[in-house]
Amino acid sequence: VAEFDFIRDFVRPFGVPPAPVGPGDDCAVVPSSRTPLCVTTDAVVEGVHFTLRHFSWEDVGHKALAVNLSDLAAMGAVPSWFVCALALPRGARSAQVRALARGMAPLAREAGIRLVGGNFTQAKELSVTLTAAGRVGARGALLRSGGRPGDQLYVSGTLGDARLGLACLGMRRAPRAQLRQRRPRPRLGLGLLSAHYASAGIDISDGLVGDLGHLCNASRVGARVSLAALPVSSELRKEAGRHAWRWAVAGGEDYELLLAVPRKAVRAFERASRRAGHSVANVGELTRRRAVVFVDARGRPTAVPHGFEHFTP
Amino acid sequence: VAEFDFIRDFVRPFGVPPAPVGPGDDCAVVPSSRTPLCVTTDAVVEGVHFTLRHFSWEDVGHKALAVNLSDLAAMGAVPSWFVCALALPRGARSAQVRALARGMAPLAREAGIRLVGGNFTQAKELSVTLTAAGRVGARGALLRSGGRPGDQLYVSGTLGDARLGLACLGMRRAPRAQLRQRRPRPRLGLGLLSAHYASAGIDISDGLVGDLGHLCNASRVGARVSLAALPVSSELRKEAGRHAWRWAVAGGEDYELLLAVPRKAVRAFERASRRAGHSVANVGELTRRRAVVFVDARGRPTAVPHGFEHFTP
């Protein structure tokens, strides 16, 4: 199969032709923009982020786009366009490329992001490297560095499910958690809303411990987090019992948002989130003292497992 | 080595901190732009585009950026920013990551393009996937689709050297051609200049036959090319003798520009190119009849080898 056929097959599920110039020229041409652009690049690699034993090609396509959209969500950006670089193992079939696109296109449509270009290459294993861009709203981008002591920490959805899903892939257990692992949902709506209230934000991709650390470092603050306040699904509670918090703290790949909200904006933020149907939990606050402390239900500092590092060469 | 150290090591050779927000947040934030943006993504993969036996990590860094800049050159765009997704084999060392950045940074500086973000992941083989963006000038982007019958075809520099260099890697022969293979030079200045004169353009990455075919298809025209007019280096002539044109026609990876210039703009284009120090050769013209014909010195149609396909699963 020639590269040209792969391009045609891949582009089709995305429907609308990407104007003004899309896949097919040396570059895509995207319209000018009055607002700054948020740009992120992220890859999913076979054997590192997924295996084809447990992920369908549709899952891979979905996840590749989802992890990039999650970065846009964390900045409070409105998704605009993306390019897709595919590395395919020798012998990849047209049906597989189409399946990958079929897994990606519905999420792209839902997020309002347009495929404008891409590249195919051969490789030993399947990988999908996307670069996605979004426009910053009137309030500017939500950075990691804006947090101040006293800001309240919020976490969206539930934590630890994707890690539980990873542990259960191929089993009959924890079907919802497995879906969280294979088909993460970027929190775009909450990210946009948060740009109006939050002082800082990050998406939880490496686990709460790690990503909270990044936010604290960038904001030059510390944090105090209540383990009992961490939002945990009934599935995780059932599977992990009283250890559920360990998964919630260090799991990784949840693609929930961690937000710092100034005290004076807390009520408005909670109300706006509730009205928009986003579940958020107040899990702690930022502190002047530059250490991240997790406390149990009785307020005692508790050692927590380290974040889940994607990258361990 | 943790991902964080790799990022720090990688970013250092690029010097200036990438404002306003660069590597380190969930997204880079790039300033708004009054003109449309040209965006391209291209990967170089170990075992497909290079081997570490013949390429240093510096070479890999240089080439990864060069092939993306060449796409911007072909659109007549002014390089603006890029993001870099690195896939590193297990056991990659910090010194190697630094070398890769050292090979990339001087070209980035020269081209005026800014590293704004990136991503690290593990993989079985080394690969570098860049996404580069450039601003379109006042005359708009140079597309593949603007060619008209009668437009004169120009090729920059010399053709076939990169293919010769590939054949000679590790030998003492053809050192300049080997350099063309390992360290291609994107024709950014010529691309910018050409946006004022040319009706269509493409960079020659897959070989003249293939890329001329792309331009003709997009422009819905054919072409007539004189084999005797193809610019060939003395090195290629020495190595390939009377077969030099075969390498020039089908070689690939030259990253020269192929341009279509309307007759009435030909003199001005040639003069401007000469003044700016760009060597360009008139190699034929676009035709109404939708076939690409190569003719020998006596005007006889000649069969040519097929383009060099990067991608042959």
XYZ file of C-alpha atoms in Angstrom:
626
model
C 0.000 0.000 0.000
C 1.432 3.372 -0.980
C 1.603 6.353 1.335
C -0.946 8.176 -0.795
C -3.590 5.511 -0.192
C -2.926 5.595 3.530
C -3.465 9.338 3.561
C -6.747 9.019 1.654
C -7.947 6.234 3.966
C -6.908 8.073 7.074
C -8.426 11.411 6.210
C -11.844 10.136 5.133
C -13.497 9.591 8.549
C -12.742 13.195 9.473
C -15.321 14.302 6.942
C -15.151 17.991 6.094
C -12.246 18.950 3.857
C -9.785 20.921 5.923
C -9.798 24.416 4.456
C -8.022 26.369 3.120
C -5.165 23.968 2.434
C -4.973 20.685 4.232
C -3.383 17.268 3.853
C -1.754 17.116 0.456
C 0.477 20.175 0.195
C 3.893 20.608 1.809
C 2.218 22.344 4.716
C -1.264 22.912 5.969
C -2.285 26.562 5.921
C -4.333 27.557 8.943
C -6.075 30.911 9.287
C -4.546 33.756 11.254
C -5.634 34.159 14.830
C -6.267 37.220 16.970
C -5.532 35.362 20.155
C -2.423 33.451 21.205
C -2.236 29.794 20.337
C -1.651 26.956 22.805
C 0.404 24.207 21.215
C 1.125 20.739 22.558
C 2.720 17.595 21.180
C 2.285 14.152 22.669
C 2.863 10.619 21.448
C 1.399 7.215 22.259
C 3.779 4.366 21.531
C 3.094 0.633 21.298
C 4.711 -1.225 24.172
C 5.006 1.972 26.236
C 1.516 3.493 26.325
C -0.484 0.581 24.964
C -0.236 -2.931 23.580
C -2.209 -4.132 20.587
C -3.232 -7.127 22.641
C -5.467 -4.948 24.783
C -6.028 -1.885 22.626
C -7.884 -1.873 19.341
C -6.589 0.471 16.632
C -9.677 2.572 17.349
C -8.626 2.823 20.996
C -5.135 3.942 19.952
C -6.550 6.652 17.696
C -8.900 7.884 20.411
C -6.249 7.905 23.108
C -3.646 9.684 20.967
C -6.024 12.572 20.392
C -7.423 12.514 23.933
C -4.052 12.980 25.635
C -3.310 15.999 23.451
C -6.758 17.499 23.993
C -6.230 17.051 27.718
C -3.225 19.372 27.490
C -5.368 21.966 25.736
C -8.040 21.498 28.422
C -5.461 22.144 31.121
C -4.658 25.500 29.501
C -8.309 26.480 29.133
C -7.876 26.584 25.360
C -10.464 26.057 22.630
C -9.270 23.248 20.343
C -8.546 24.470 16.862
C -6.412 22.192 14.657
C -4.028 19.267 14.834
C -1.540 17.361 12.719
C -0.994 13.624 12.998
C 2.317 11.826 12.464
C 1.773 8.082 12.218
C 4.548 5.516 12.476
C 3.320 2.170 11.216
C 4.936 -1.236 11.568
C 5.848 -2.975 8.330
C 2.805 -4.816 7.019
C 0.246 -2.435 8.528
C -2.977 -2.753 6.629
C -5.267 -0.165 5.215
C -8.116 -1.454 7.410
C -6.007 -0.786 10.502
C -5.219 2.758 9.452
C -8.906 3.341 8.811
C -9.752 1.922 12.235
C -7.267 4.267 13.879
C -8.875 7.231 12.119
C -12.347 5.952 13.062
C -11.312 5.988 16.705
C -9.994 9.514 16.440
C -12.560 11.256 14.249
C -15.591 11.214 16.613
C -13.534 12.750 19.411
C -12.145 15.344 16.993
C -15.672 16.251 15.904
C -16.893 16.464 19.478
C -13.961 18.671 20.489
C -14.309 20.856 17.403
C -10.707 20.254 16.369
C -9.730 19.905 12.719
C -7.170 17.564 11.216
C -5.085 19.761 8.922
C -2.082 17.630 8.044
C 0.050 14.677 8.850
C 2.815 12.321 7.971
C 3.263 8.592 7.557
C 6.425 6.683 8.229
C 7.452 3.135 8.888
C 8.754 2.047 12.291
C 9.287 -1.079 14.363
C 6.218 -0.389 16.468
C 3.030 1.586 16.050
C 3.113 5.123 17.364
C 0.943 8.179 16.933
C 2.456 11.600 17.531
C 0.029 14.489 17.424
C 0.543 18.196 17.641
C -2.589 20.049 18.643
C -3.286 23.760 18.832
C -6.021 25.688 20.564
C -6.976 29.299 20.945
C -6.718 31.042 24.254
C -9.874 32.703 25.524
C -10.275 36.281 26.681
C -8.940 35.446 30.143
C -5.672 34.126 28.786
C -4.186 30.688 29.201
C -4.426 28.778 32.461
C -0.811 28.189 33.474
C 0.827 25.980 36.061
C 2.575 28.963 37.535
C -0.318 31.115 38.734
C -1.066 29.337 42.027
C -0.806 31.284 45.318
C -0.773 30.154 48.947
C -4.331 29.720 50.176
C -5.740 28.807 46.764
C -8.048 25.825 47.034
C -7.151 22.683 45.113
C -9.798 20.968 43.031
C -9.727 17.691 41.156
C -12.262 16.772 38.489
C -14.010 13.403 38.120
C -12.376 10.504 39.931
C -8.738 9.460 40.262
C -7.003 6.115 39.950
C -9.434 4.505 37.541
C -7.125 4.493 34.555
C -4.472 2.735 36.632
C -7.004 0.194 37.833
C -8.105 -0.241 34.224
C -4.512 -0.915 33.211
C -4.221 -3.609 35.863
C -7.462 -5.226 34.725
C -6.998 -5.121 30.927
C -8.109 -8.417 29.424
C -9.977 -9.424 32.576
C -13.694 -9.200 33.254
C -13.149 -6.899 36.194
C -13.603 -3.157 36.360
C -15.037 -2.540 32.888
C -15.524 1.187 33.472
C -11.948 1.577 34.647
C -10.718 -0.281 31.583
C -12.639 2.158 29.435
C -10.993 5.042 31.277
C -7.624 3.473 30.404
C -8.394 2.899 26.731
C -10.664 5.865 26.043
C -9.821 8.781 28.316
C -12.140 11.801 28.095
C -10.351 15.144 28.042
C -11.995 17.712 30.307
C -12.274 20.458 27.708
C -15.455 22.052 29.008
C -14.165 22.257 32.551
C -10.849 23.667 31.333
C -12.597 26.466 29.471
C -14.789 27.259 32.446
C -11.840 27.165 34.827
C -9.939 29.796 32.877
C -12.433 32.265 34.396
C -11.896 31.236 38.030
C -8.685 29.292 38.534
C -5.216 30.709 39.155
C -3.409 27.602 37.892
C -4.178 24.262 36.290
C -2.606 21.081 35.016
C -3.947 17.824 33.684
C -3.276 14.735 35.768
C -1.424 12.491 33.355
C 1.466 11.243 35.504
C -0.500 10.833 38.722
C -1.621 13.394 41.291
C 1.652 13.349 43.270
C 3.742 14.108 40.222
C 1.475 16.643 38.595
C 0.729 18.471 41.825
C 4.495 18.664 42.229
C 4.807 20.276 38.798
C 2.114 22.828 39.616
C 3.695 23.623 42.991
C 7.169 23.984 41.493
C 5.931 26.281 38.756
C 3.926 28.351 41.245
C 6.702 28.290 43.888
C 4.331 27.070 46.568
C 3.628 23.875 48.488
C 0.368 22.029 49.030
C -1.615 20.175 51.634
C -3.920 17.488 50.303
C -6.482 15.477 52.239
C -6.369 11.823 51.202
C -9.918 11.335 52.454
C -11.139 14.053 50.099
C -9.747 12.449 46.935
C -12.586 11.511 44.584
C -12.598 7.756 44.037
C -15.016 5.708 41.937
C -17.127 2.938 43.446
C -15.321 0.520 41.138
C -11.914 1.470 42.490
C -13.215 1.374 46.048
C -14.595 -2.097 45.436
C -11.376 -3.383 43.876
C -8.827 -1.651 46.096
C -10.783 -1.194 49.329
C -8.878 0.873 51.876
C -5.917 1.132 49.480
C -7.946 3.013 46.903
C -6.234 6.282 47.834
C -2.862 4.845 46.783
C -4.130 4.355 43.261
C -5.788 7.749 43.301
C -2.575 9.446 44.368
C -0.107 7.755 42.048
C -2.124 6.116 39.291
C -1.519 8.241 36.246
C -3.350 8.588 32.931
C -6.568 9.816 34.485
C -6.528 12.989 32.389
C -8.556 14.765 35.021
C -7.788 18.389 35.819
C -6.073 19.683 38.926
C -7.036 23.301 39.529
C -6.039 25.970 42.015
C -8.853 28.423 42.734
C -8.402 31.590 44.832
C -10.614 31.570 47.932
C -12.696 34.482 46.750
C -13.595 32.639 43.536
C -14.390 29.299 45.140
C -18.136 29.693 45.466
C -18.594 31.009 41.939
C -16.349 28.254 40.570
C -18.228 25.500 42.380
C -21.573 26.878 41.271
C -20.497 27.255 37.649
C -19.055 23.743 37.621
C -22.173 22.236 39.105
C -24.405 24.028 36.604
C -22.274 22.841 33.701
C -22.376 19.289 35.010
C -18.685 18.995 35.891
C -17.927 17.125 39.069
C -15.123 18.743 41.050
C -13.834 17.942 44.522
C -11.992 20.260 46.888
C -9.010 18.159 47.946
C -6.745 20.627 49.718
C -4.971 23.918 49.309
C -1.730 25.538 48.282
C 0.631 26.536 51.077
C 3.418 29.027 51.517
C 5.692 26.278 52.821
C 7.187 24.657 49.723
C 6.443 21.038 50.495
C 3.643 18.808 49.304
C 1.993 17.133 52.276
C -0.713 14.483 52.152
C -2.764 14.080 55.322
C -5.110 11.333 56.418
C -8.642 11.774 57.747
C -7.247 12.773 61.133
C -4.896 15.348 59.652
C -1.732 13.262 60.105
C 0.923 13.571 57.371
C 1.104 10.347 55.390
C 3.768 9.024 53.052
C 2.417 8.405 49.559
C 3.732 6.287 46.703
C 5.585 8.082 43.957
C 3.998 9.182 40.728
C 3.744 6.829 37.836
C 6.588 7.751 35.489
C 5.834 7.075 31.846
C 9.449 7.434 31.009
C 11.939 5.142 32.687
C 14.838 4.326 30.389
C 17.634 9.556 33.802
C 14.249 11.162 34.372
C 12.247 12.902 31.694
C 12.747 16.216 33.429
C 16.537 16.005 33.062
C 16.201 15.122 29.405
C 14.061 18.194 28.838
C 16.566 20.444 30.591
C 19.456 18.924 28.623
C 17.627 19.133 25.360
C 16.447 22.700 25.686
C 19.755 24.243 26.760
C 21.515 24.510 23.348
C 18.575 26.473 21.979
C 19.610 29.362 24.165
C 16.955 32.024 24.536
C 14.050 31.080 26.771
C 11.016 30.553 24.579
C 8.576 33.294 25.540
C 5.864 33.704 26.658
C 5.383 30.115 27.824
C 7.527 27.345 26.486
C 8.689 23.877 27.421
C 7.414 23.133 30.894
C 3.703 23.869 30.873
C 0.976 21.636 29.415
C 1.162 23.647 26.211
C 3.403 26.247 24.695
C 1.685 29.586 24.189
C 2.668 31.270 20.953
C 1.687 34.835 20.074
C -1.251 35.563 17.808
C -0.524 36.123 14.152
C -2.019 38.488 11.585
C -1.120 36.196 8.716
C -2.063 32.558 8.122
C 0.241 29.901 9.497
C 1.866 27.120 7.485
C 2.124 23.949 9.545
C 4.010 20.774 8.742
C 4.891 17.603 10.600
C 7.619 15.205 9.586
C 9.530 12.420 11.305
C 12.942 10.841 10.896
C 13.088 7.259 12.126
C 16.092 5.047 12.828
C 16.316 2.229 10.330
C 14.057 4.062 7.877
C 15.592 7.502 7.376
C 18.953 6.939 9.040
C 21.075 4.427 10.895
C 23.168 5.294 13.923
C 26.057 3.531 12.252
C 26.342 6.338 9.721
C 24.562 9.210 11.399
C 25.752 10.928 14.553
C 23.075 12.116 16.976
C 23.950 15.643 15.811
C 23.199 14.603 12.226
C 19.834 13.195 13.291
C 18.931 16.423 15.072
C 19.959 18.526 12.110
C 18.148 16.395 9.566
C 14.914 16.206 11.571
C 14.673 19.984 11.628
C 15.939 20.410 8.049
C 13.242 18.232 6.478
C 10.535 20.211 8.268
C 12.082 23.562 7.348
C 12.194 22.385 3.752
C 8.409 22.047 3.812
C 8.141 25.611 5.088
C 10.570 26.731 2.359
C 8.388 25.080 -0.278
C 5.430 27.178 0.910
C 7.413 30.406 0.940
C 6.827 30.702 4.682
C 8.922 32.460 7.321
C 9.826 29.923 10.033
C 8.283 30.793 13.348
C 8.135 28.005 15.956
C 8.386 24.245 16.300
C 7.732 21.473 18.781
C 9.869 18.358 19.046
C 8.629 14.884 19.993
C 11.537 12.577 20.735
C 11.263 8.811 20.975
C 14.347 7.389 22.621
C 15.473 3.787 22.815
C 15.795 2.345 26.301
C 19.190 3.255 27.679
C 19.565 6.492 25.738
C 22.056 8.698 27.500
C 21.902 12.311 28.422
C 24.987 13.005 26.277
C 23.175 11.654 23.238
C 20.131 13.812 23.840
C 22.414 16.826 24.204
C 24.162 15.907 20.943
C 20.846 15.700 19.146
C 19.941 19.167 20.387
C 23.400 20.484 19.443
C 22.818 19.294 15.893
C 19.454 20.998 15.752
C 20.034 24.283 17.547
C 22.400 25.997 15.049
C 20.007 25.327 12.173
C 17.112 26.602 14.273
C 19.021 29.788 15.043
C 19.971 30.276 11.412
C 16.390 29.742 10.262
C 14.985 31.978 12.982
C 12.706 29.262 14.288
C 12.012 28.853 17.990
C 11.653 25.625 19.954
C 8.493 26.122 22.021
C 7.693 22.673 23.327
C 8.156 18.976 23.046
C 7.678 15.532 24.399
C 9.842 12.574 25.340
C 8.854 8.973 25.114
C 10.532 5.611 24.993
C 10.488 3.486 21.839
C 12.323 0.578 20.255
C 14.217 2.851 17.913
C 15.213 6.503 17.901
C 12.826 8.829 16.119
C 12.340 12.570 16.013
C 8.950 13.936 15.030
C 8.773 17.688 14.608
C 5.897 19.991 13.909
C 6.993 23.318 12.494
C 4.998 26.451 11.766
C 5.813 29.453 9.640
C 4.089 32.674 8.726
C 2.906 33.290 5.221
C 4.179 36.458 3.568
C 2.102 39.180 1.921
C 1.889 37.218 -1.330
C 0.300 34.216 0.349
C 1.565 30.659 0.503
C 3.214 29.002 -2.459
C 1.016 26.001 -3.200
C 1.463 22.949 -5.379
C -1.764 23.720 -7.161
C -1.020 27.069 -8.805
C 0.933 25.844 -11.849
C -0.394 26.649 -15.343
C 0.542 25.306 -18.789
C 3.526 27.241 -20.120
C 4.984 27.975 -16.676
C 8.704 27.350 -16.647
C 10.065 24.731 -14.275
C 13.058 25.548 -12.099
C 15.105 23.381 -9.802
C 17.441 24.791 -7.153
C 20.975 23.583 -6.421
C 21.844 20.135 -7.730
C 19.878 16.887 -7.736
C 20.839 13.321 -6.895
C 23.584 14.123 -4.406
C 21.711 12.949 -1.329
C 21.075 9.601 -3.013
C 24.725 9.322 -3.972
C 25.621 10.241 -0.403
C 23.373 7.454 0.878
C 25.141 4.945 -1.364
C 28.554 6.140 -0.179
C 27.909 6.402 3.599
C 30.875 4.988 5.469
C 33.134 5.107 2.396
C 35.738 7.682 1.508
C 33.953 8.584 -1.677
C 31.763 11.576 -2.380
C 32.191 13.450 0.899
C 30.073 16.397 -0.231
C 27.247 14.093 -1.264
C 27.435 12.326 2.091
C 27.071 15.695 3.770
C 24.011 16.405 1.636
C 22.556 13.115 2.904
C 23.319 13.729 6.560
C 22.924 17.505 6.717
C 20.462 18.718 4.117
C 20.116 22.504 3.793
C 16.543 23.735 3.486
C 16.128 26.414 0.795
C 14.349 28.928 2.982
C 15.686 32.065 1.304
C 14.788 30.863 -2.152
C 11.334 29.795 -0.995
C 10.626 33.249 0.402
C 11.869 34.919 -2.756
C 9.906 32.535 -4.961
C 6.613 33.414 -3.299
C 6.872 36.673 -5.262
C 7.369 35.073 -8.681
C 6.361 31.424 -8.760
C 2.885 30.043 -9.394
C 3.582 26.730 -7.646
C 6.315 25.055 -5.625
C 7.224 21.851 -3.857
C 10.337 20.576 -2.143
C 12.055 17.609 -3.741
C 12.060 15.061 -0.956
C 10.896 11.905 -2.759
C 12.792 12.493 -6.001
C 12.057 14.776 -8.936
C 9.799 12.269 -10.726
C 7.572 11.790 -7.720
C 7.433 15.395 -6.566
C 6.934 16.797 -10.060
C 4.052 14.321 -10.312
C 2.547 15.746 -7.098
C 2.843 19.312 -8.398
C 1.340 18.363 -11.778
C -1.545 16.475 -10.175
C -2.344 19.346 -7.841
C -2.111 21.867 -10.693
C -3.965 19.599 -13.158
C -1.251 19.948 -15.768
C 1.532 17.843 -17.263
C 5.207 18.651 -17.689
C 8.056 18.288 -20.118
C 11.497 18.078 -18.534
C 14.863 18.094 -20.304
C 17.177 15.519 -18.748
C 20.187 17.388 -20.095
C 19.124 20.492 -18.214
C 18.988 18.839 -14.791
C 21.584 20.392 -12.487
C 24.090 17.748 -11.420
C 27.131 18.179 -9.188
C 30.624 17.393 -10.403
C 30.812 14.737 -7.699
C 27.732 12.933 -8.987
C 28.956 13.273 -12.563
C 32.284 11.772 -11.551
C 30.707 8.862 -9.675
C 27.800 8.093 -11.987
C 29.090 9.304 -15.353
C 26.436 9.203 -18.056
C 23.958 7.692 -15.571
C 24.050 10.779 -13.371
C 20.627 11.880 -14.632
C 19.054 8.699 -13.258
C 20.125 9.676 -9.767
C 19.039 13.250 -10.355
C 15.604 12.153 -11.483
C 14.781 9.558 -8.856
C 17.219 10.123 -6.006
C 15.181 11.670 -3.240
C 16.102 13.603 -0.090
C 17.732 16.464 -1.959
C 15.422 19.008 -0.318
C 15.876 21.310 -3.268
C 12.891 23.297 -4.515
C 10.953 22.651 -7.691
C 9.245 25.840 -8.828
C 6.851 26.774 -11.607
C 7.307 30.351 -12.805
C 4.950 32.060 -15.282
C 6.775 33.125 -18.462
C 6.274 36.797 -17.805
C 7.982 36.510 -14.414
C 10.909 34.394 -15.582
C 13.429 37.194 -16.147
C 12.682 38.916 -12.877
C 12.798 35.594 -11.016
C 16.147 34.630 -12.531
C 17.625 38.032 -11.785
C 16.368 38.073 -8.202
C 17.649 34.548 -7.599
C 21.076 35.386 -9.027
C 21.358 38.517 -6.906
C 20.417 36.614 -3.790
C 22.974 33.920 -4.577
C 20.507 31.093 -5.217
C 21.407 28.793 -8.055
C 18.353 27.806 -10.093
C 18.166 25.885 -13.377
C 15.365 26.008 -15.932
C 14.652 22.327 -16.543
C 11.430 22.341 -18.538
C 7.873 23.575 -18.475
C 4.333 22.690 -17.528
C 2.087 21.462 -20.316
C -1.633 21.320 -20.955
C -1.385 17.625 -21.772
C -1.555 15.837 -18.411
C 1.488 13.625 -18.713
C 4.992 14.059 -17.356
C 7.502 13.551 -20.158
C 11.280 13.478 -19.790
C 13.223 14.136 -22.984
C 16.898 13.583 -23.805
C 19.250 16.120 -25.343
C 17.746 15.473 -28.770
C 14.192 15.924 -27.553
C 13.308 12.219 -27.540
C 10.991 10.997 -24.743
C 12.922 8.810 -22.334
C 11.715 6.382 -19.707
C 12.929 7.315 -16.227
C 13.217 5.285 -13.036
C 10.474 5.724 -10.476
C 10.739 8.013 -7.524
C 12.345 6.880 -4.332
C 9.480 5.958 -2.017
C 10.295 6.469 1.648
C 7.374 4.377 2.640
C 7.088 0.807 1.368
C 5.401 -1.430 3.906
